[in-house]
GROMACS .gro file of N, CA and C in nm:
model
  240
    1UNK      N    1   0.187   1.026  -1.171
    1UNK     CA    2   0.069   1.013  -1.087
    1UNK      C    3   0.021   0.867  -1.078
    2UNK      N    4   0.038   0.793  -1.186
    2UNK     CA    5  -0.010   0.656  -1.188
    2UNK      C    6   0.058   0.566  -1.085
    3UNK      N    7   0.190   0.578  -1.061
    3UNK     CA    8   0.250   0.491  -0.958
    3UNK      C    9   0.193   0.516  -0.819
    4UNK      N   10   0.157   0.639  -0.791
    4UNK     CA   11   0.102   0.671  -0.659
    4UNK      C   12  -0.039   0.616  -0.644
    5UNK      N   13  -0.115   0.620  -0.752
    5UNK     CA   14  -0.250   0.564  -0.748
    5UNK      C   15  -0.243   0.412  -0.734
    6UNK      N   16  -0.151   0.349  -0.806
    6UNK     CA   17  -0.139   0.203  -0.794
    6UNK      C   18  -0.090   0.164  -0.655
    7UNK      N   19  -0.004   0.247  -0.596
    7UNK     CA   20   0.041   0.222  -0.458
    7UNK      C   21  -0.077   0.230  -0.362
    8UNK      N   22  -0.161   0.331  -0.381
    8UNK     CA   23  -0.280   0.348  -0.296
    8UNK      C   24  -0.373   0.227  -0.311
    9UNK      N   25  -0.400   0.187  -0.434
    9UNK     CA   26  -0.493   0.077  -0.458
    9UNK      C   27  -0.438  -0.055  -0.403
   10UNK      N   28  -0.311  -0.081  -0.425
   10UNK     CA   29  -0.252  -0.206  -0.377
   10UNK      C   30  -0.251  -0.212  -0.224
   11UNK      N   31  -0.215  -0.101  -0.161
   11UNK     CA   32  -0.214  -0.098  -0.015
   11UNK      C   33  -0.356  -0.109   0.040
   12UNK      N   34  -0.450  -0.040  -0.023
   12UNK     CA   35  -0.590  -0.048   0.018
   12UNK      C   36  -0.641  -0.191   0.005
   13UNK      N   37  -0.609  -0.256  -0.104
   13UNK     CA   38  -0.653  -0.394  -0.127
   13UNK      C   39  -0.598  -0.488  -0.021
   14UNK      N   40  -0.470  -0.476   0.008
   14UNK     CA   41  -0.409  -0.566   0.106
   14UNK      C   42  -0.464  -0.541   0.246
   15UNK      N   43  -0.473  -0.417   0.287
   15UNK     CA   44  -0.522  -0.387   0.422
   15UNK      C   45  -0.669  -0.427   0.436
   16UNK      N   46  -0.748  -0.403   0.332
   16UNK     CA   47  -0.889  -0.443   0.337
   16UNK      C   48  -0.901  -0.595   0.344
   17UNK      N   49  -0.817  -0.666   0.270
   17UNK     CA   50  -0.821  -0.812   0.275
   17UNK      C   51  -0.784  -0.862   0.414
   18UNK      N   52  -0.684  -0.801   0.475
   18UNK     CA   53  -0.646  -0.841   0.611
   18UNK      C   54  -0.757  -0.809   0.710
   19UNK      N   55  -0.820  -0.693   0.694
   19UNK     CA   56  -0.921  -0.649   0.790
   19UNK      C   57  -1.053  -0.726   0.777
   20UNK      N   58  -1.092  -0.758   0.655
   20UNK     CA   59  -1.227  -0.811   0.634
   20UNK      C   60  -1.234  -0.955   0.586
   21UNK      N   61  -1.123  -1.014   0.546
   21UNK     CA   62  -1.126  -1.149   0.488
   21UNK      C   63  -1.151  -1.254   0.595
   22UNK      N   64  -1.231  -1.351   0.560
   22UNK     CA   65  -1.256  -1.462   0.650
   22UNK      C   66  -1.162  -1.579   0.620
   23UNK      N   67  -1.092  -1.570   0.508
   23UNK     CA   68  -1.004  -1.678   0.466
   23UNK      C   69  -0.863  -1.623   0.439
   24UNK      N   70  -0.761  -1.692   0.486
   24UNK     CA   71  -0.625  -1.646   0.458
   24UNK      C   72  -0.589  -1.652   0.310
   25UNK      N   73  -0.664  -1.728   0.232
   25UNK     CA   74  -0.638  -1.736   0.089
   25UNK      C   75  -0.660  -1.599   0.024
   26UNK      N   76  -0.760  -1.525   0.069
   26UNK     CA   77  -0.785  -1.392   0.014
   26UNK      C   78  -0.672  -1.296   0.048
   27UNK      N   79  -0.615  -1.308   0.165
   27UNK     CA   80  -0.502  -1.223   0.203
   27UNK      C   81  -0.382  -1.252   0.115
   28UNK      N   82  -0.355  -1.379   0.091
   28UNK     CA   83  -0.243  -1.417   0.004
   28UNK      C   84  -0.267  -1.369  -0.139
   29UNK      N   85  -0.390  -1.380  -0.186
   29UNK     CA   86  -0.422  -1.334  -0.321
   29UNK      C   87  -0.404  -1.183  -0.332
   30UNK      N   88  -0.449  -1.109  -0.231
   30UNK     CA   89  -0.432  -0.963  -0.232
   30UNK      C   90  -0.285  -0.925  -0.229
   31UNK      N   91  -0.207  -0.997  -0.150
   31UNK     CA   92  -0.063  -0.971  -0.144
   31UNK      C   93   0.003  -1.000  -0.278
   32UNK      N   94  -0.037  -1.107  -0.342
   32UNK     CA   95   0.020  -1.143  -0.473
   32UNK      C   96  -0.011  -1.037  -0.577
   33UNK      N   97  -0.133  -0.987  -0.577
   33UNK     CA   98  -0.170  -0.881  -0.671
   33UNK      C   99  -0.090  -0.755  -0.643
   34UNK      N  100  -0.076  -0.719  -0.517
   34UNK     CA  101  -0.003  -0.598  -0.480
   34UNK      C  102   0.144  -0.607  -0.521
   35UNK      N  103   0.205  -0.721  -0.500
   35UNK     CA  104   0.345  -0.738  -0.537
   35UNK      C  105   0.359  -0.740  -0.689
   36UNK      N  106   0.263  -0.798  -0.759
   36UNK     CA  107   0.269  -0.806  -0.904
   36UNK      C  108   0.267  -0.668  -0.969
   37UNK      N  109   0.189  -0.576  -0.914
   37UNK     CA  110   0.184  -0.443  -0.974
   37UNK      C  111   0.299  -0.355  -0.926
   38UNK      N  112   0.387  -0.409  -0.844
   38UNK     CA  113   0.509  -0.337  -0.807
   38UNK      C  114   0.495  -0.244  -0.689
   39UNK      N  115   0.408  -0.275  -0.599
   39UNK     CA  116   0.383  -0.189  -0.485
   39UNK      C  117   0.480  -0.218  -0.371
   40UNK      N  118   0.513  -0.113  -0.293
   40UNK     CA  119   0.599  -0.131  -0.176
   40UNK      C  120   0.519  -0.178  -0.055
   41UNK      N  121   0.398  -0.129  -0.040
   41UNK     CA  122   0.304  -0.166   0.066
   41UNK      C  123   0.344  -0.121   0.206
   42UNK      N  124   0.459  -0.062   0.222
   42UNK     CA  125   0.509  -0.034   0.355
   42UNK      C  126   0.592   0.094   0.352
   43UNK      N  127   0.561   0.190   0.436
   43UNK     CA  128   0.643   0.312   0.439
   43UNK      C  129   0.790   0.286   0.471
   44UNK      N  130   0.819   0.181   0.546
   44UNK     CA  131   0.959   0.150   0.577
   44UNK      C  132   1.035   0.110   0.451
   45UNK      N  133   0.970   0.037   0.361
   45UNK     CA  134   1.034  -0.001   0.235
   45UNK      C  135   1.056   0.123   0.149
   46UNK      N  136   0.959   0.212   0.147
   46UNK     CA  137   0.974   0.336   0.071
   46UNK      C  138   1.086   0.421   0.128
   47UNK      N  139   1.096   0.428   0.259
   47UNK     CA  140   1.205   0.503   0.323
   47UNK      C  141   1.340   0.441   0.288
   48UNK      N  142   1.349   0.310   0.285
   48UNK     CA  143   1.471   0.241   0.246
   48UNK      C  144   1.510   0.277   0.102
   49UNK      N  145   1.410   0.279   0.013
   49UNK     CA  146   1.438   0.315  -0.126
   49UNK      C  147   1.484   0.460  -0.137
   50UNK      N  148   1.427   0.548  -0.056
   50UNK     CA  149   1.469   0.688  -0.057
   50UNK      C  150   1.613   0.702  -0.008
   51UNK      N  151   1.647   0.633   0.099
   51UNK     CA  152   1.783   0.641   0.154
   51UNK      C  153   1.885   0.589   0.053
   52UNK      N  154   1.850   0.487  -0.022
   52UNK     CA  155   1.941   0.431  -0.122
   52UNK      C  156   1.935   0.503  -0.256
   53UNK      N  157   1.857   0.609  -0.266
   53UNK     CA  158   1.853   0.690  -0.387
   53UNK      C  159   1.770   0.635  -0.501
   54UNK      N  160   1.683   0.540  -0.473
   54UNK     CA  161   1.599   0.482  -0.578
   54UNK      C  162   1.469   0.559  -0.598
   55UNK      N  163   1.435   0.645  -0.501
   55UNK     CA  164   1.315   0.727  -0.508
   55UNK      C  165   1.353   0.868  -0.466
   56UNK      N  166   1.297   0.967  -0.535
   56UNK     CA  167   1.326   1.106  -0.497
   56UNK      C  168   1.256   1.141  -0.366
   57UNK      N  169   1.293   1.255  -0.311
   57UNK     CA  170   1.234   1.297  -0.184
   57UNK      C  171   1.082   1.315  -0.197
   58UNK      N  172   1.039   1.384  -0.303
   58UNK     CA  173   0.896   1.405  -0.320
   58UNK      C  174   0.824   1.276  -0.360
   59UNK      N  175   0.891   1.192  -0.435
   59UNK     CA  176   0.833   1.062  -0.469
   59UNK      C  177   0.808   0.979  -0.345
   60UNK      N  178   0.906   0.979  -0.254
   60UNK     CA  179   0.891   0.905  -0.128
   60UNK      C  180   0.776   0.962  -0.046
   61UNK      N  181   0.765   1.094  -0.042
   61UNK     CA  182   0.655   1.156   0.033
   61UNK      C  183   0.520   1.118  -0.026
   62UNK      N  184   0.510   1.118  -0.159
   62UNK     CA  185   0.383   1.081  -0.223
   62UNK      C  186   0.350   0.934  -0.201
   63UNK      N  187   0.451   0.847  -0.210
   63UNK     CA  188   0.427   0.705  -0.187
   63UNK      C  189   0.382   0.680  -0.043
   64UNK      N  190   0.451   0.741   0.052
   64UNK     CA  191   0.414   0.723   0.193
   64UNK      C  192   0.276   0.782   0.219
   65UNK      N  193   0.247   0.896   0.158
   65UNK     CA  194   0.113   0.955   0.171
   65UNK      C  195   0.005   0.863   0.117
   66UNK      N  196   0.030   0.801   0.003
   66UNK     CA  197  -0.067   0.708  -0.055
   66UNK      C  198  -0.088   0.587   0.035
   67UNK      N  199   0.021   0.537   0.094
   67UNK     CA  200   0.011   0.421   0.183
   67UNK      C  201  -0.068   0.456   0.309
   68UNK      N  202  -0.038   0.571   0.367
   68UNK     CA  203  -0.109   0.611   0.489
   68UNK      C  204  -0.255   0.643   0.460
   69UNK      N  205  -0.282   0.705   0.346
   69UNK     CA  206  -0.420   0.735   0.309
   69UNK      C  207  -0.501   0.607   0.287
   70UNK      N  208  -0.440   0.507   0.229
   70UNK     CA  209  -0.508   0.378   0.210
   70UNK      C  210  -0.542   0.315   0.345
   71UNK      N  211  -0.449   0.319   0.438
   71UNK     CA  212  -0.477   0.267   0.572
   71UNK      C  213  -0.587   0.343   0.641
   72UNK      N  214  -0.587   0.475   0.625
   72UNK     CA  215  -0.691   0.558   0.685
   72UNK      C  216  -0.828   0.527   0.624
   73UNK      N  217  -0.833   0.508   0.494
   73UNK     CA  218  -0.960   0.476   0.428
   73UNK      C  219  -1.018   0.344   0.477
   74UNK      N  220  -0.934   0.243   0.490
   74UNK     CA  221  -0.982   0.113   0.540
   74UNK      C  222  -1.026   0.127   0.685
   75UNK      N  223  -0.951   0.202   0.763
   75UNK     CA  224  -0.989   0.223   0.903
   75UNK      C  225  -1.122   0.293   0.916
   76UNK      N  226  -1.144   0.396   0.836
   76UNK     CA  227  -1.272   0.466   0.840
   76UNK      C  228  -1.385   0.379   0.788
   77UNK      N  229  -1.358   0.302   0.684
   77UNK     CA  230  -1.461   0.214   0.629
   77UNK      C  231  -1.501   0.106   0.729
   78UNK      N  232  -1.406   0.059   0.807
   78UNK     CA  233  -1.438  -0.046   0.903
   78UNK      C  234  -1.521   0.006   1.020
   79UNK      N  235  -1.514   0.136   1.045
   79UNK     CA  236  -1.591   0.194   1.155
   79UNK      C  237  -1.735   0.226   1.116
   80UNK      N  238  -1.760   0.244   0.987
   80UNK     CA  239  -1.894   0.286   0.944
   80UNK      C  240  -1.959   0.181   0.864
   0.00000   0.00000   0.00000
């Protein structure tokens, strides 16, 4: 469960930094943190890992779900 939560947090952090940051330095810092904790940040990367057998089918679904949920949360937060 922890890898999926860290995937959600890293993706949320990066998307929020891109959406709300006034400085590109914050975006780079968010990206550095996300990469440091081992996040894929992109469903295409997760799909690539699944095709190459590095992630199970359900693991890939959970990772992609976490990534999409993070994007949805930032999108909803930006509207309200």
